[in-house]
Amino acid sequence: MDGNWDGLRADVRRTIDELIASGRESGVQVAAYLHGSPILEVHAGPADRATGRTLTADTPIWSVSTGKALTATVVHVLVERGELDYDLRIADVWPEFGRHGKGGVTVRHALTHTAGVPALPRDVTPEDFTDWDRMCAMVADAEPIAAPGAVKAYHAWTFGWLVGEVVRRVTGRRVSAVLAEDVAGPLGVADELYLAVPAADLDRLARVEDRNLSALFDFASANLPNFDRVAPPGVRPGAQVGSRADVLTAEVPATGTMTARAAARMLAALIGEVDGVRLISPTRLRAVTTPDGPPGPEWVFGQETTWGLGYAVDDDGSFGAAGSGGSLAYAYPELGLTVAATKTLLGAGDGDPMEDLRVLIRDAVSARR
């Protein structure tokens, strides 16, 4: 790493140490790449507070919806190779999905959260999540809330089965295998970037815990009429799901398990070259990060939201994904910068420390342009 970034690393380290000392955080990883090279890699705290095991840079952490960036990246790599098309109608390769008038839904709709099938049955369970065919059957049989492209609705869980089953039908491989073989493997991080964790690697993972994220979910359930339709009570995306070995080893590709440095490395290979690896062309990168229409209110949370193809697109020129509880992975193509953060203590409602660190790193890099 370039020694010129020692001051930034010290600032990030100091901030993380203060967060841990105050009890707001427990285990934290933050990493950044600039023009294909790592400039920052900070980790602190325990991987498991119950045992005292130390968090290291190569300790994967379940990072909730930040995993959508992994799944979207798989799609773009396949499109780059000509194996998949954004405008493929999903029912053309998955006929059962065409029920209830869903025949016009495309891969593009799935990536932009406009497919119209964000909801799950209220009684769905984590055990259901471990059965790929059962979950795909639920999604295929779902009645849409709107016509394709008509409504922005965050597909919190269904995103993974929608996209993952298309990948399986088109390639004959599970989306987790494509990630491992065609993305993580070439980048040298196959043991740090997962959509389904091998059982043999479970002991390496950090253990996530709830700080106050569950309280936010209770508030959302009481105040947002569509929240429980998208995140039913038994499968809210928090520690009670992310600490289960059966879910971690299953294919649930709306979430992912990763290290911060692996996520930052993957995004760096999307916007440029990393050790000879570039995942997509500059032309495709522009298409992927172009907003799919103007910002508009989103069906679940009611906030103004902008998506590109599988990633959130922000006003500061970045794209990426963030997960409930505080993880994130974002890229700034104009700066050549990527930033990722993962953490073990899932919190909400009292600021966003990892987002603050993202801004700190972005501003430090931007100031040197």
XYZ file of N, CA and C in Angstrom, residues 72-172:
303
model
N -25.401 -9.156 -8.584
C -25.475 -8.312 -9.770
C -24.194 -8.422 -10.595
N -23.054 -8.488 -9.929
C -21.786 -8.596 -10.642
C -21.721 -9.875 -11.466
N -22.233 -10.967 -10.920
C -22.292 -12.212 -11.681
C -23.049 -12.009 -12.983
N -24.191 -11.326 -12.915
C -24.989 -11.081 -14.117
C -24.186 -10.302 -15.151
N -23.493 -9.258 -14.716
C -22.770 -8.414 -15.666
C -21.607 -9.157 -16.318
N -20.958 -10.030 -15.565
C -19.888 -10.836 -16.138
C -20.456 -11.772 -17.206
N -21.615 -12.354 -16.946
C -22.237 -13.247 -17.924
C -22.706 -12.485 -19.154
N -23.266 -11.296 -18.951
C -23.672 -10.477 -20.094
C -22.451 -10.081 -20.916
N -21.372 -9.726 -20.248
C -20.135 -9.362 -20.934
C -19.664 -10.483 -21.847
N -19.887 -11.707 -21.420
C -19.448 -12.871 -22.198
C -20.466 -13.322 -23.244
N -21.604 -12.663 -23.282
C -22.627 -13.038 -24.243
C -23.478 -14.218 -23.817
N -23.401 -14.612 -22.553
C -24.174 -15.751 -22.066
C -25.548 -15.351 -21.538
N -25.773 -14.058 -21.360
C -27.022 -13.580 -20.781
C -27.308 -12.207 -21.366
N -28.599 -11.821 -21.350
C -29.011 -10.525 -21.886
C -29.923 -9.848 -20.880
N -29.731 -8.552 -20.662
C -30.552 -7.840 -19.701
C -32.031 -7.858 -20.085
N -32.317 -7.918 -21.370
C -33.703 -7.865 -21.825
C -34.306 -9.241 -22.086
N -33.624 -10.282 -21.625
C -34.195 -11.621 -21.660
C -35.455 -11.671 -20.805
N -36.546 -12.162 -21.365
C -37.745 -12.376 -20.558
C -37.518 -13.600 -19.685
N -37.704 -13.426 -18.394
C -37.395 -14.496 -17.452
C -38.181 -15.762 -17.768
N -39.434 -15.602 -18.166
C -40.270 -16.774 -18.463
C -39.764 -17.563 -19.662
N -38.930 -16.964 -20.501
C -38.397 -17.700 -21.654
C -37.456 -18.821 -21.220
N -36.789 -18.649 -20.085
C -35.915 -19.709 -19.578
C -36.481 -20.368 -18.328
N -37.495 -19.754 -17.756
C -38.130 -20.250 -16.521
C -39.639 -20.146 -16.745
N -40.215 -21.060 -17.509
C -41.619 -20.928 -17.927
C -42.601 -20.785 -16.772
N -42.343 -21.459 -15.660
C -43.265 -21.392 -14.528
C -43.412 -19.971 -13.991
N -42.385 -19.175 -14.181
C -42.422 -17.811 -13.674
C -43.453 -16.946 -14.408
N -43.831 -17.333 -15.580
C -44.755 -16.527 -16.366
C -46.186 -16.517 -15.860
N -46.506 -17.268 -14.815
C -47.872 -17.304 -14.283
C -48.328 -15.925 -13.819
N -49.633 -15.765 -13.786
C -50.270 -14.547 -13.257
C -49.824 -13.282 -14.008
N -49.576 -13.428 -15.290
C -49.265 -12.254 -16.099
C -47.850 -11.739 -15.969
N -46.906 -12.587 -15.533
C -45.518 -12.135 -15.354
C -44.647 -12.424 -16.572
N -45.248 -12.787 -17.691
C -44.470 -13.181 -18.859
C -43.584 -12.092 -19.423
N -43.890 -10.830 -19.145
C -43.094 -9.732 -19.682
C -41.964 -9.270 -18.796
N -41.795 -9.889 -17.636
C -40.728 -9.474 -16.715
C -39.364 -9.894 -17.275
N -38.436 -8.962 -17.318
C -37.103 -9.232 -17.853
C -36.051 -9.230 -16.749
N -34.857 -9.652 -17.114
C -33.726 -9.565 -16.184
C -33.488 -8.115 -15.772
N -33.663 -7.192 -16.707
C -33.505 -5.770 -16.386
C -34.476 -5.349 -15.292
N -35.718 -5.791 -15.380
C -36.693 -5.475 -14.333
C -36.241 -6.025 -12.983
N -35.717 -7.248 -12.985
C -35.250 -7.837 -11.725
C -34.108 -7.015 -11.132
N -33.170 -6.601 -11.964
C -32.012 -5.851 -11.476
C -32.392 -4.473 -10.964
N -33.439 -3.880 -11.523
C -33.841 -2.525 -11.127
C -34.991 -2.522 -10.122
N -35.309 -3.682 -9.571
C -36.351 -3.793 -8.548
C -37.705 -3.297 -9.058
N -37.971 -3.559 -10.330
C -39.266 -3.206 -10.916
C -39.964 -4.430 -11.496
N -39.584 -5.620 -11.028
C -40.188 -6.857 -11.541
C -41.608 -7.067 -11.025
N -41.967 -6.387 -9.925
C -43.328 -6.490 -9.403
C -43.582 -7.661 -8.487
N -42.528 -8.358 -8.049
C -42.728 -9.516 -7.161
C -41.829 -9.418 -5.920
N -41.966 -8.361 -5.134
C -41.120 -8.216 -3.944
C -41.599 -9.012 -2.734
N -42.856 -9.482 -2.771
C -43.485 -10.030 -1.562
C -43.254 -11.533 -1.418
N -43.267 -11.969 -0.164
C -43.207 -13.381 0.196
C -44.416 -13.718 1.070
N -44.808 -14.999 1.130
C -45.886 -15.383 2.041
C -45.548 -15.016 3.484
N -46.530 -14.630 4.242
C -46.293 -14.167 5.611
C -45.694 -15.258 6.491
N -45.975 -16.524 6.187
C -45.512 -17.611 7.055
C -44.201 -18.246 6.585
N -43.489 -17.600 5.670
C -42.225 -18.171 5.205
C -41.226 -18.229 6.359
N -40.364 -19.237 6.345
C -39.445 -19.485 7.459
C -37.996 -19.553 6.968
N -37.035 -19.428 7.888
C -35.634 -19.639 7.496
C -35.401 -21.033 6.934
N -36.141 -22.024 7.416
C -36.000 -23.373 6.871
C -36.404 -23.412 5.399
N -37.429 -22.639 5.039
C -37.801 -22.545 3.631
C -36.649 -21.997 2.802
N -35.936 -21.045 3.360
C -34.824 -20.415 2.633
C -33.746 -21.425 2.247
N -33.646 -22.513 2.969
C -32.613 -23.509 2.666
C -33.018 -24.439 1.529
N -34.230 -24.302 1.018
C -34.747 -25.150 -0.058
C -34.890 -24.298 -1.315
N -33.904 -24.344 -2.184
C -33.889 -23.499 -3.383
C -35.139 -23.697 -4.238
N -35.475 -24.942 -4.512
C -36.621 -25.202 -5.384
C -37.919 -24.687 -4.778
N -38.066 -24.823 -3.465
C -39.274 -24.326 -2.808
C -39.376 -22.813 -2.935
N -38.271 -22.112 -2.717
C -38.311 -20.651 -2.805
C -38.551 -20.180 -4.235
N -37.945 -20.850 -5.185
C -38.188 -20.473 -6.587
C -39.639 -20.732 -6.965
N -40.235 -21.794 -6.435
C -41.649 -22.065 -6.711
C -42.530 -20.965 -6.117
N -42.182 -20.469 -4.924
C -42.938 -19.366 -4.325
C -42.893 -18.130 -5.216
N -41.685 -17.806 -5.689
C -41.521 -16.612 -6.516
C -42.252 -16.790 -7.843
N -42.163 -17.971 -8.425
C -42.823 -18.225 -9.704
C -44.334 -18.110 -9.585
N -44.878 -18.496 -8.437
C -46.327 -18.498 -8.260
C -46.855 -17.183 -7.708
N -45.973 -16.227 -7.460
C -46.388 -14.955 -6.852
C -47.235 -14.136 -7.827
N -48.246 -13.482 -7.283
C -49.030 -12.543 -8.077
C -48.367 -11.177 -7.996
N -48.099 -10.543 -9.122
C -47.364 -9.271 -9.101
C -48.174 -8.150 -8.480
N -47.458 -7.193 -7.886
C -48.128 -6.018 -7.313
C -48.384 -4.964 -8.383
N -47.708 -5.095 -9.532
C -47.856 -4.117 -10.611
C -47.278 -4.721 -11.883
N -47.544 -4.076 -13.011
C -46.983 -4.509 -14.280
C -45.473 -4.316 -14.281
N -44.735 -5.080 -15.080
C -43.275 -4.924 -15.128
C -42.870 -3.491 -15.436
N -41.948 -2.972 -14.619
C -41.434 -1.631 -14.828
C -42.275 -0.512 -14.257
N -43.462 -0.829 -13.733
C -44.387 0.225 -13.311
C -44.105 0.766 -11.920
N -43.571 -0.060 -11.019
C -43.406 0.341 -9.624
C -42.015 -0.048 -9.137
N -41.332 0.897 -8.494
C -40.080 0.593 -7.822
C -40.394 0.004 -6.462
N -40.012 -1.241 -6.260
C -40.285 -1.912 -4.988
C -39.074 -2.759 -4.626
N -38.453 -2.460 -3.526
C -37.243 -3.160 -3.138
C -37.533 -4.641 -2.951
N -36.913 -5.473 -3.772
C -37.084 -6.927 -3.704
C -36.064 -7.474 -2.704
N -36.316 -7.222 -1.429
C -35.321 -7.471 -0.383
C -34.805 -8.907 -0.399
N -35.706 -9.869 -0.481
C -35.309 -11.277 -0.540
C -35.473 -11.867 -1.941
N -36.566 -11.546 -2.617
C -36.873 -12.216 -3.888
C -35.867 -11.900 -4.986
N -35.157 -10.781 -4.877
C -34.096 -10.447 -5.830
C -33.174 -11.647 -6.054
N -32.787 -12.305 -4.976
C -31.813 -13.389 -5.072
C -32.306 -14.577 -5.860
N -33.543 -14.996 -5.622
C -34.065 -16.155 -6.351
C -34.426 -15.790 -7.787
N -34.932 -14.588 -7.983
C -35.218 -14.135 -9.350
C -33.962 -14.197 -10.216
N -32.918 -13.520 -9.766
C -31.692 -13.453 -10.543
C -30.966 -14.797 -10.540
N -30.908 -15.424 -9.374
C -30.166 -16.675 -9.259
C -30.739 -17.805 -10.085
N -32.063 -17.896 -10.171
C -32.653 -18.973 -10.962
C -32.456 -18.730 -12.453
N -32.473 -17.479 -12.886
C -32.156 -17.189 -14.286
C -30.725 -17.619 -14.594
N -29.790 -17.283 -13.707
C -28.401 -17.696 -13.901
C -28.301 -19.210 -13.987
N -28.996 -19.911 -13.105
C -28.933 -21.380 -13.111
C -29.505 -21.955 -14.398
N -30.637 -21.415 -14.847
C -31.280 -21.949 -16.048
C -30.457 -21.666 -17.302
N -29.782 -20.526 -17.325
C -29.015 -20.147 -18.514
C -27.660 -20.852 -18.568
N -27.000 -20.969 -17.414
C -25.633 -21.505 -17.405
C -25.533 -22.949 -16.933
N -26.562 -23.432 -16.225
C -26.477 -24.755 -15.617
C -25.687 -24.766 -14.323
